[in-house]
Amino acid sequence: MKLLLAFSRKGKTDPGREPVIARVVKETGVLINVEKANIDSMAGEMLIDVPDKDADLVRRRLEEMAVTVRVMENAVVRDEEECVDCGACISVCPQEVFSFDEDWRLRVNSERCVLCGKCIRACPHGALSQQG
Amino acid sequence: MEKSLDLINARIRDGTARVVTAEEMPGIVDELGEEGALAEVDVVTTGTFGAMCSTGAFFNFGHADPPIRMERVWLNDVEAYAGIAAVDAYLGATQEAESKDSLYGGAHVLEELVAGGTVELRATSRGTDCYPRRSITTELLLEDMNQAVMVNPRNAFQRYNAASNATDRTLSTYMGTLLPRCGNVSYSGAGTLSPLANDPGFRVIGSGVPIFLAGGEGMIVGEGTQHSAGGGFGNLMVSGDMKQMRQEFLRAAVMNGYGVTMYVGVGIPIPVLDTGIVRSTAVRDEDILTDIIDFGTPRRDRPSLAKVSYADLKSGSVEIGGETVRTSSLSSYRRARAVATELKDWIERGKMELALPTRRIDPAKRARPMRETAVTPRVRDIMNRQVISITEDEEIRVAAKRLLKDETNHLPVLDGSGALVGIITTYDVSKAVVTDGKLQQVKDIMTRKVIKTTPDEPVDIAARKLEQNNISALPVVDATNRVVGILSAIDLGKLFGGRRRR
Ligand code: SF4
Ligand code: SF4
């Protein structure tokens, strides 16, 4: 399951300066896969992947450390009405989420999506959006 | 053996014509041979579905009471050209709305109409004795218009260059998003199904020929604007009645960072008259070659990075300089197939008969580039040749003095041999001051990745570099990386200011 973490780096309880991920891994023993991280001086955002059965535990522990946790139910979603199966999204995706099937229909393997947003901007038909 | 068009049409009428799509044809020719395929197949249908910016429609709105001679016309806030009689207008797909927040354009209006939606017509006039009214606003459906005639000046190109990008920033182009350092290749066109690839000699594709246009019956007007079949880039001007069209084959689109365009489905039936046509319709993806062009070069003549076939492009990846690069298409092969299949169905059911061109299209014609009477200004025409520079091992203090004395904000930094190795600005120097003298030399604070220009670069391109990188000056270097001038935003301001005044 993918979790989107957000933390502010202002104020006293600044998880941005704490090794939160390392600490959670150490304490819970759950292996966390960091798929995307974006941290600057004011705030941080991180997308992590954890085994479904451990998601609750990891989530609780992170929240105790003042991290806002959002469960990403869906990765990128495609509106089938709008999509014309052009394939413009295929080569811009760093995660190879998109491909064609034998009938040149777009196949979406959204499990691998890291929500970088590239395909959303590249789709000429506004068929892709981020849901979560 | 030859077959006449009359025979083919007679077979269409009595429902015995053998119609196949251009995708099926190569296999049939392999199996039956050319003579066999000629005897077997009467019509080959082609199809393409992709971005065709050059799309639009003429509308006649009918007369209001009291009547108005429309001088300016907007449909859902998108301006249409109204310089054609009193209640007519031409709406182009790429025209953008004046006040909408998100990108909305003529293409969206065209799609809305075909989908059965209402659009708001707004028009203004100065008023005349015969047409006293000065403004009008009304809501219209497609069926309310007397005519809605799509006329697309250039559609269905024979082939399209594929696009990649050798620079180190992402480009937003009409060929879609191009990742830096040749991170992807974008292509367009249906390959084996593509109409003109199946008749590159324009033997049976010409004026008056009936076609599939966006779900309705249309026809070829003649050669498209910028038709350049001699160079492999022939195209067609096509026309059709919008009232027959379907949204499935007419879709508005937005190319990120570029603008509005329209996806249009075009299909052309090809009568199989002789073995020459058998051969041209047996074309495969492997046989259709195109160049991958570097869109990172902002000039008309862009370098080719590789020559590939549509089979290569459709395989999902190609090689550029020994590296495997992923490809994606902008046009939809799936929907191109739907066009060719539906056209096949029309002909099988006798809904459409074929016709030969009433006028041929020149297969050897080449389009010329624009004749420019005003010489495009080059960097050398406006750059400042008095360059104040500094060497990299000079102390920062010296740089500060030089910046102050010469009232400049930029100092190109040179190495011992006089080649450009960096640049420093007043901002870099003031930053160095706050580090309490830890940094001593120019090379400690200079920016090493210098954005630069050359004397013969067009000024507009240099201006875009300044804008995109949010900087205010560019060192001008010669072929040996020696600084021959500096171009500042102020020099540019003078030029563009001057241009506007004229
Ligand atoms: S770019 Fe958009 S329209 Fe094209 S295949 Fe991908 S999701 Fe569909
Ligand atoms: S958001 Fe990024 S990772 Fe997810 S599908 Fe789109 S391009 Fe791929």
XYZ file of C-alpha atoms and ligand atoms in Angstrom:
650
model
C 0.000 0.000 0.000
C 1.212 3.474 -0.800
C 1.253 6.205 1.815
C 1.809 9.853 1.093
C 3.604 11.562 3.950
C 3.652 15.279 4.513
C 5.518 17.176 7.182
C 6.184 20.787 7.913
C 9.707 21.785 8.839
C 8.689 24.792 10.821
C 8.292 24.870 14.573
C 9.629 22.710 17.354
C 8.156 19.375 16.388
C 10.083 19.208 13.192
C 10.057 15.686 11.858
C 11.944 16.993 8.830
C 15.098 17.070 10.893
C 14.482 13.674 12.429
C 15.345 10.437 10.686
C 11.658 9.460 10.799
C 11.740 6.755 8.185
C 14.844 5.120 9.606
C 13.302 5.269 13.059
C 10.035 3.671 11.962
C 11.886 0.949 10.102
C 14.026 0.257 13.123
C 11.180 0.221 15.612
C 8.611 -1.686 13.603
C 10.895 -3.866 11.557
C 8.736 -3.080 8.491
C 10.695 -2.561 5.293
C 9.711 0.754 3.783
C 10.307 1.524 0.153
C 10.702 5.253 -0.559
C 9.386 5.902 -4.040
C 9.460 9.657 -4.202
C 10.732 12.334 -1.855
C 10.554 16.056 -2.121
C 12.006 17.959 0.798
C 12.931 21.608 1.022
C 13.571 24.014 3.866
C 9.880 24.547 4.646
C 8.143 21.236 4.072
C 8.535 17.712 2.920
C 6.490 15.209 0.982
C 7.293 11.584 0.556
C 5.619 8.649 -1.106
C 6.351 5.299 0.509
C 5.296 1.761 -0.226
C 4.708 -0.688 2.627
C 3.233 -4.196 2.789
C -0.556 -3.945 3.218
C -0.599 -5.835 6.521
C 1.855 -3.401 8.120
C 0.293 -0.224 6.783
C -1.713 0.544 9.933
C 1.253 0.117 12.218
C 3.508 2.308 10.118
C 0.819 4.891 9.759
C 0.184 5.137 13.503
C 3.829 5.442 14.342
C 4.378 8.145 11.717
C 1.405 10.118 12.944
C 2.827 10.027 16.462
C 5.878 11.696 15.008
C 3.714 14.537 13.628
C 3.736 13.343 10.051
C 0.495 13.700 8.110
C -0.266 10.397 6.433
C -2.619 9.920 3.510
C -3.383 6.484 2.133
C -3.123 6.497 -1.647
C -5.954 4.214 -2.645
C -5.534 4.905 -6.287
C -2.582 5.927 -8.289
C -3.160 7.703 -11.527
C -6.647 7.014 -12.906
C -7.768 7.039 -16.484
C -11.104 8.317 -17.711
C -12.014 5.787 -20.374
C -14.460 8.172 -22.034
C -11.785 10.764 -22.636
C -8.918 8.432 -23.498
C -8.423 7.835 -27.221
C -5.629 5.264 -26.804
C -3.052 7.528 -28.409
C -0.212 6.468 -26.147
C 1.296 9.891 -25.522
C 1.532 8.935 -21.859
C 3.613 5.813 -22.466
C 7.107 7.159 -22.938
C 6.928 10.018 -20.442
C 6.240 7.741 -17.467
C 9.394 6.866 -15.539
C 7.700 3.818 -14.031
C 6.476 2.151 -17.242
C 2.915 2.204 -15.969
C 1.458 2.383 -19.494
C 1.694 0.046 -22.438
C -0.419 -1.123 -25.368
C -2.147 -4.484 -25.440
C -2.329 -6.534 -28.682
C -5.293 -4.450 -29.832
C -3.496 -1.133 -29.324
C -5.662 -0.397 -26.304
C -3.909 1.415 -23.472
C -3.073 -0.840 -20.553
C -2.489 0.824 -17.180
C -0.445 -0.943 -14.569
C -1.112 1.559 -11.827
C 0.544 -0.357 -8.993
C 3.887 0.979 -10.108
C 2.769 4.606 -10.235
C 4.703 7.016 -8.005
C 2.398 9.942 -8.772
C 5.073 12.080 -10.372
C 2.393 13.765 -12.471
C 4.258 13.664 -15.780
C 1.593 11.700 -17.646
C -1.185 13.906 -16.316
C 0.385 16.925 -17.983
C 1.322 15.025 -21.120
C -2.101 13.524 -21.882
C -3.590 15.637 -24.685
C -7.110 14.571 -23.748
C -7.164 15.341 -20.051
C -7.919 11.671 -19.436
C -5.526 11.147 -16.550
C -5.879 12.448 -13.041
C -4.550 11.802 -9.610
C -6.872 10.269 -7.111
C -6.178 9.459 -3.549
C -5.416 -7.260 -65.977
C -7.028 -3.971 -65.082
C -10.272 -3.209 -63.355
C -12.508 -0.238 -64.080
C -13.994 1.980 -61.437
C -17.424 1.283 -62.943
C -16.987 -2.413 -62.298
C -15.953 -1.740 -58.699
C -18.944 0.562 -58.151
C -21.301 -1.995 -59.716
C -20.003 -4.576 -57.252
C -20.459 -2.098 -54.365
C -24.052 -1.558 -55.493
C -24.881 -5.253 -55.622
C -23.028 -5.965 -52.389
C -20.341 -8.234 -53.858
C -17.343 -5.912 -53.637
C -14.418 -7.317 -51.655
C -13.251 -4.590 -49.300
C -10.223 -4.939 -47.019
C -8.339 -2.551 -44.772
C -4.827 -1.396 -45.631
C -3.624 -3.432 -42.691
C -4.923 -6.660 -44.249
C -3.637 -5.946 -47.749
C 0.088 -6.842 -47.368
C -0.831 -10.342 -46.177
C -3.263 -10.854 -49.063
C -0.634 -9.799 -51.616
C 1.877 -12.162 -50.002
C -0.577 -15.003 -50.285
C -2.126 -14.412 -53.706
C 0.572 -12.461 -55.511
C -0.089 -9.121 -57.183
C -2.328 -10.425 -59.978
C -4.215 -12.605 -57.531
C -4.756 -9.707 -55.132
C -5.946 -7.518 -57.999
C -8.532 -10.128 -58.958
C -9.567 -10.636 -55.349
C -9.700 -7.153 -53.793
C -11.799 -4.251 -55.065
C -11.258 -1.602 -52.415
C -8.630 -0.953 -49.736
C -9.671 1.322 -46.895
C -7.189 3.465 -44.994
C -7.538 5.458 -41.809
C -5.764 7.760 -39.440
C -6.726 9.443 -36.190
C -4.417 12.061 -34.796
C -3.798 15.674 -33.936
C -4.651 17.863 -36.902
C -4.255 21.480 -35.876
C -5.375 22.593 -39.296
C -9.064 21.961 -38.697
C -12.058 24.260 -38.683
C -15.541 24.870 -39.984
C -17.638 27.424 -41.834
C -20.971 28.207 -40.245
C -24.024 29.986 -41.539
C -26.163 31.117 -38.623
C -29.194 32.448 -40.538
C -30.534 35.987 -40.195
C -31.815 37.475 -36.960
C -34.654 39.991 -36.752
C -33.761 42.800 -36.985
C -30.785 41.544 -39.000
C -27.134 42.066 -38.159
C -24.041 42.196 -40.353
C -21.704 40.349 -38.011
C -18.262 41.912 -37.938
C -16.848 40.020 -35.002
C -18.142 36.657 -33.900
C -17.446 34.506 -30.859
C -18.625 30.965 -30.195
C -18.336 30.128 -26.495
C -15.955 33.046 -26.271
C -13.661 31.725 -29.001
C -13.338 34.202 -31.822
C -14.267 33.051 -35.315
C -13.269 34.815 -38.529
C -16.250 36.826 -39.715
C -14.906 38.674 -42.725
C -17.136 36.608 -45.005
C -20.593 38.111 -45.561
C -23.085 38.931 -42.847
C -23.949 35.784 -40.929
C -21.089 33.441 -41.720
C -17.937 32.678 -39.815
C -15.001 30.272 -39.903
C -13.950 28.836 -36.573
C -10.435 27.407 -36.388
C -9.604 24.578 -33.985
C -6.493 26.183 -32.483
C -8.070 29.576 -31.758
C -8.186 30.022 -27.995
C -10.940 31.507 -25.853
C -10.380 34.994 -24.590
C -11.386 34.672 -20.989
C -11.471 31.037 -19.910
C -9.012 30.011 -17.199
C -8.142 26.612 -18.550
C -7.204 26.123 -22.154
C -10.348 26.099 -24.246
C -10.445 26.659 -27.948
C -12.142 26.243 -31.267
C -11.586 22.487 -31.106
C -13.650 22.287 -27.919
C -16.476 24.242 -29.549
C -16.443 21.961 -32.601
C -16.534 18.870 -30.400
C -19.310 20.337 -28.259
C -21.446 20.984 -31.331
C -20.907 17.497 -32.741
C -21.759 16.043 -29.322
C -25.133 17.812 -29.481
C -24.369 20.562 -26.979
C -25.388 24.218 -27.173
C -22.875 26.943 -27.812
C -23.259 30.636 -27.245
C -22.987 32.821 -30.320
C -22.058 36.417 -29.668
C -21.576 38.947 -32.449
C -21.056 42.659 -32.819
C -21.451 45.097 -35.671
C -21.300 48.821 -36.314
C -24.792 48.685 -37.839
C -25.728 49.633 -41.416
C -28.886 50.863 -43.115
C -29.716 47.353 -44.295
C -28.422 45.591 -41.171
C -29.242 47.955 -38.293
C -28.515 45.637 -35.376
C -25.304 46.127 -33.425
C -25.038 43.093 -31.223
C -26.560 39.712 -30.661
C -26.210 36.853 -28.198
C -27.974 33.552 -28.690
C -27.625 29.863 -27.944
C -27.278 27.494 -30.870
C -27.236 23.776 -31.538
C -25.542 22.299 -34.567
C -28.970 21.608 -36.055
C -29.845 25.311 -35.773
C -27.160 26.252 -38.263
C -28.033 26.301 -41.944
C -24.612 24.934 -42.796
C -21.728 23.692 -40.718
C -19.087 22.705 -43.221
C -15.776 21.460 -41.956
C -12.915 22.552 -44.196
C -9.483 21.500 -43.041
C -6.700 23.199 -44.990
C -4.111 20.502 -44.379
C -4.857 17.091 -42.970
C -3.632 13.527 -43.251
C 0.059 14.112 -43.876
C 1.840 11.395 -45.831
C 4.234 11.015 -42.924
C 5.327 13.004 -39.917
C 8.778 13.526 -38.520
C 9.236 11.847 -35.178
C 10.492 14.049 -32.352
C 13.094 13.828 -29.638
C 14.997 16.369 -27.582
C 18.761 16.463 -27.070
C 18.769 19.443 -24.701
C 18.756 19.049 -20.946
C 15.333 20.429 -20.228
C 11.857 19.051 -20.930
C 10.232 20.565 -24.017
C 6.502 21.043 -24.551
C 5.822 20.881 -28.278
C 3.084 20.120 -30.749
C 4.652 16.672 -30.755
C 3.872 16.334 -27.046
C 6.176 16.242 -24.048
C 9.795 15.589 -24.989
C 11.980 14.483 -22.119
C 15.528 15.852 -21.794
C 18.635 14.107 -23.149
C 16.627 12.150 -25.730
C 14.594 10.550 -22.948
C 11.776 9.633 -25.326
C 10.600 9.782 -28.914
C 7.164 10.959 -29.926
C 5.681 10.102 -33.304
C 2.474 10.540 -35.199
C 0.756 8.794 -38.090
C -0.794 5.415 -38.701
C 1.982 3.772 -40.739
C 0.530 1.023 -42.915
C -3.012 2.389 -42.476
C -2.070 5.950 -43.316
C -4.070 7.178 -46.358
C -1.316 8.853 -48.370
C 1.252 6.150 -47.606
C -1.017 3.849 -49.610
C -1.023 6.074 -52.696
C 2.141 8.170 -52.548
C 1.904 8.839 -56.286
C -1.548 10.438 -55.871
C -2.969 8.195 -58.593
C -6.413 7.761 -57.083
C -6.326 10.274 -54.238
C -7.253 13.693 -55.605
C -9.956 16.354 -55.857
C -13.524 15.149 -55.520
C -12.732 11.744 -54.031
C -15.199 10.714 -51.278
C -13.696 10.082 -47.837
C -14.526 9.348 -44.224
C -14.161 12.572 -42.246
C -14.737 12.482 -38.502
C -17.528 9.935 -38.785
C -19.314 11.571 -41.722
C -18.975 11.451 -45.470
C -16.585 14.058 -46.736
C -14.464 14.680 -49.762
C -11.052 15.762 -50.853
C -10.916 19.362 -52.000
C -7.391 19.122 -53.363
C -3.804 19.484 -52.265
C -3.475 20.776 -48.732
C -1.698 23.976 -47.843
C 2.046 23.330 -47.563
C 1.569 20.115 -49.582
C 5.069 18.859 -50.291
C 4.721 15.381 -51.719
C 8.067 15.734 -53.500
C 9.738 15.673 -50.104
C 7.457 12.967 -48.702
C 5.156 15.391 -46.901
C 2.069 15.505 -49.086
C -1.221 16.389 -47.420
C -4.839 17.084 -48.286
C -7.436 19.759 -47.956
C -10.633 18.001 -46.958
C -14.202 18.972 -46.337
C -17.335 17.440 -44.838
C -20.731 18.156 -43.325
C -20.388 18.500 -39.563
C -23.967 17.421 -39.012
C -22.984 13.858 -39.922
C -19.918 13.778 -37.691
C -19.457 11.901 -34.420
C -17.583 12.819 -31.289
C -15.754 9.504 -31.360
C -13.793 10.754 -34.358
C -13.555 14.443 -33.507
C -11.877 15.238 -30.211
C -10.486 18.438 -28.787
C -7.076 18.136 -27.190
C -4.549 20.285 -25.395
C -0.843 19.854 -25.940
C 0.691 20.871 -22.646
C 2.628 24.103 -23.002
C 1.705 24.380 -26.670
C -2.002 24.889 -27.034
C -5.286 23.585 -28.321
C -5.524 21.131 -31.194
C -8.049 18.712 -32.608
C -7.910 14.973 -33.151
C -9.616 14.092 -36.400
C -10.351 10.729 -37.980
C -9.748 10.629 -41.746
C -10.131 7.577 -43.964
C -9.778 7.269 -47.737
C -11.012 4.336 -49.812
C -8.665 3.257 -52.575
C -10.067 1.482 -55.632
C -7.807 -1.383 -56.674
C -7.579 -0.692 -60.397
C -4.288 -2.301 -61.370
C -1.169 -3.971 -59.985
C 0.432 -0.562 -59.395
C -2.235 0.118 -56.803
C -1.927 -3.399 -55.422
C 1.747 -2.673 -54.839
C 1.228 0.739 -53.219
C -1.492 -0.560 -50.897
C 0.708 -3.492 -49.842
C 2.923 -1.010 -47.990
C 3.979 -2.142 -44.519
C 5.168 -0.282 -41.454
C 8.686 -1.493 -42.298
C 8.581 0.339 -45.638
C 7.559 3.731 -44.272
C 10.608 5.619 -43.092
C 10.863 8.837 -41.177
C 13.467 10.886 -39.337
C 13.706 11.474 -35.621
C 14.270 15.196 -35.399
C 15.905 17.031 -32.518
C 13.284 19.525 -31.387
C 15.903 20.978 -29.041
C 17.213 22.995 -31.989
C 14.872 25.977 -32.138
C 15.335 26.526 -35.865
C 13.447 25.618 -39.006
C 16.052 23.119 -40.162
C 16.462 20.765 -37.270
C 19.024 17.977 -37.320
C 17.954 14.355 -37.745
C 19.050 12.070 -34.913
C 18.168 8.795 -36.617
C 16.229 7.341 -39.520
C 13.621 4.774 -38.492
C 10.604 2.957 -39.884
C 7.099 2.964 -38.462
C 7.702 -0.660 -37.500
C 10.597 0.522 -35.306
C 8.509 3.327 -33.807
C 5.546 1.066 -33.114
C 7.758 -1.562 -31.459
C 7.922 0.679 -28.375
C 11.583 1.639 -28.543
C 14.218 2.745 -31.031
C 17.972 3.236 -30.959
C 19.475 6.702 -30.983
C 23.264 6.790 -30.916
C 23.464 3.303 -29.414
C 20.957 4.012 -26.645
C 17.506 2.450 -26.449
C 14.845 5.131 -26.227
C 11.151 4.555 -25.571
C 8.647 5.764 -28.130
C 5.068 6.830 -27.858
C 2.574 7.923 -30.427
C 0.405 10.999 -30.390
C -2.060 9.594 -32.860
C -4.188 6.595 -31.948
C -3.598 3.448 -33.962
C -6.600 1.822 -32.361
C -8.876 4.577 -33.568
C -7.177 4.720 -36.991
C -8.164 1.090 -37.292
C -11.719 1.960 -36.256
C -11.821 4.537 -39.085
C -10.596 2.056 -41.715
C -12.973 -0.621 -40.429
C -16.002 1.644 -40.417
C -15.201 2.894 -43.921
C -14.915 -0.718 -45.028
C -18.335 -1.377 -43.557
C -19.850 1.646 -45.356
C -18.602 0.392 -48.698
C -19.634 -3.201 -48.081
C -23.113 -1.978 -47.267
C -23.216 0.191 -50.374
C -23.351 3.419 -48.352
C -20.445 4.936 -50.259
C -19.374 4.533 -53.868
C -15.963 5.528 -55.104
C -14.914 8.201 -57.578
C -11.712 9.010 -59.412
C -10.090 12.423 -58.978
C -11.615 15.164 -61.055
C -8.278 16.878 -60.772
C -4.943 15.281 -59.889
C -2.691 16.398 -57.072
C 0.950 17.017 -58.005
C 3.049 14.223 -56.458
C 6.316 16.073 -57.070
C 5.479 19.477 -55.640
C 7.649 20.849 -52.843
C 6.695 23.539 -50.347
C 9.115 26.425 -49.954
C 10.125 28.091 -46.727
C 8.913 31.605 -46.075
C 10.538 34.428 -47.980
C 11.574 36.819 -45.259
C 12.091 40.342 -46.466
C 13.198 41.773 -43.173
C 16.455 40.178 -42.067
C 16.015 38.433 -38.722
C 18.291 40.229 -36.297
C 21.191 38.148 -35.031
C 22.947 38.402 -31.699
C 25.981 40.027 -33.387
C 23.818 42.964 -34.456
C 22.970 44.043 -30.938
C 25.549 42.475 -28.601
C 27.891 44.618 -26.591
C 31.429 44.056 -27.863
C 33.114 45.809 -24.940
C 33.314 42.813 -22.655
C 34.656 43.255 -19.163
C 35.799 39.856 -17.936
C 37.900 38.332 -15.185
C 40.092 35.277 -14.809
C 39.162 32.447 -12.515
C 42.040 32.763 -10.038
C 41.544 36.465 -9.449
C 40.376 37.432 -5.956
C 36.717 38.108 -5.342
C 37.607 41.606 -4.166
C 38.959 42.420 -7.627
C 35.764 41.131 -9.194
C 33.693 43.315 -6.883
C 35.694 46.408 -7.857
C 35.400 45.645 -11.517
C 31.643 45.174 -11.284
C 31.314 48.487 -9.481
C 33.618 50.452 -11.721
C 32.068 49.347 -14.954
C 28.497 49.392 -13.708
C 27.855 45.937 -14.978
C 26.151 43.035 -13.270
C 27.883 40.182 -15.026
C 31.489 39.181 -15.449
C 32.340 36.297 -17.750
C 35.117 34.251 -16.151
C 38.026 33.073 -18.301
C 40.688 30.461 -17.720
C 44.381 31.027 -18.342
C 43.990 30.479 -22.062
C 41.141 32.950 -22.387
C 38.303 30.430 -22.805
C 34.977 30.950 -21.030
C 34.706 28.771 -17.917
C 32.094 30.514 -15.808
C 30.172 33.636 -14.985
C 29.719 35.694 -11.824
C 27.141 38.295 -10.966
C 26.912 40.996 -8.331
C 24.641 38.636 -6.432
C 27.350 35.931 -6.307
C 29.804 38.481 -4.962
C 27.476 39.713 -2.241
C 26.772 36.108 -1.266
C 30.513 35.541 -0.930
C 30.781 38.490 1.420
C 28.378 36.946 3.912
C 30.429 33.752 4.076
C 33.022 35.665 6.155
C 35.842 35.456 3.688
C 35.874 31.691 3.505
C 35.671 31.943 -0.245
C 38.578 33.736 -1.800
C 38.794 33.324 -5.502
C 36.451 33.920 -8.383
C 36.422 30.233 -9.237
C 34.994 29.454 -5.771
C 31.818 31.391 -6.439
C 31.351 31.370 -10.204
C 28.551 29.518 -11.957
C 30.232 26.913 -14.108
C 27.289 25.938 -16.227
C 27.103 29.063 -18.337
C 24.088 29.668 -20.536
C 25.570 31.307 -23.610
C 24.849 32.346 -27.157
C 26.710 32.738 -30.433
C 27.009 35.744 -32.759
C 24.798 34.246 -35.462
C 21.991 33.026 -33.206
C 18.695 34.799 -33.984
C 17.883 37.346 -31.318
C 14.491 35.774 -30.578
C 16.142 32.529 -29.555
C 18.639 34.297 -27.294
C 15.746 36.216 -25.753
C 13.955 32.967 -24.989
C 17.092 31.621 -23.289
C 17.159 34.643 -20.987
C 13.498 34.272 -20.202
C 13.549 30.523 -19.638
C 16.576 30.590 -17.380
C 15.484 33.728 -15.630
C 18.794 35.480 -16.226
C 19.642 38.926 -17.523
C 22.736 38.473 -19.686
C 24.348 35.938 -21.994
C 28.041 35.792 -22.881
C 28.483 35.527 -26.644
C 31.179 33.027 -27.624
C 32.801 32.078 -30.906
C 33.484 28.540 -32.104
C 36.533 28.262 -29.836
C 34.595 29.315 -26.717
C 36.206 32.745 -26.605
C 33.999 35.582 -25.404
C 33.365 38.033 -28.208
C 30.535 39.968 -26.634
C 27.796 40.036 -24.061
C 24.085 40.269 -24.689
C 22.000 41.779 -21.941
C 18.287 42.052 -21.426
C 18.752 45.807 -21.796
C 20.167 45.419 -25.341
C 17.173 43.265 -26.176
C 14.794 45.771 -24.654
C 16.158 48.433 -26.999
C 15.623 46.216 -30.008
C 12.126 45.094 -29.189
C 11.177 48.554 -28.008
C 12.402 49.878 -31.333
C 10.470 47.269 -33.242
C 7.246 48.175 -31.583
C 7.639 51.856 -32.231
C 8.002 51.331 -35.966
S -2.159 10.105 -23.305
Fe -4.241 10.207 -22.467
S -5.580 9.818 -24.216
Fe -3.535 9.144 -24.806
S -3.487 6.966 -24.251
Fe -2.645 8.068 -22.492
S -4.443 8.413 -21.198
Fe -5.238 7.862 -23.188
S 2.070 9.861 -12.327
Fe 4.191 9.461 -12.972
S 4.583 7.387 -12.298
Fe 2.380 7.637 -12.187
S 1.681 6.875 -14.136
Fe 1.954 9.056 -14.390
S 4.003 9.311 -15.194
Fe 3.860 7.229 -14.380
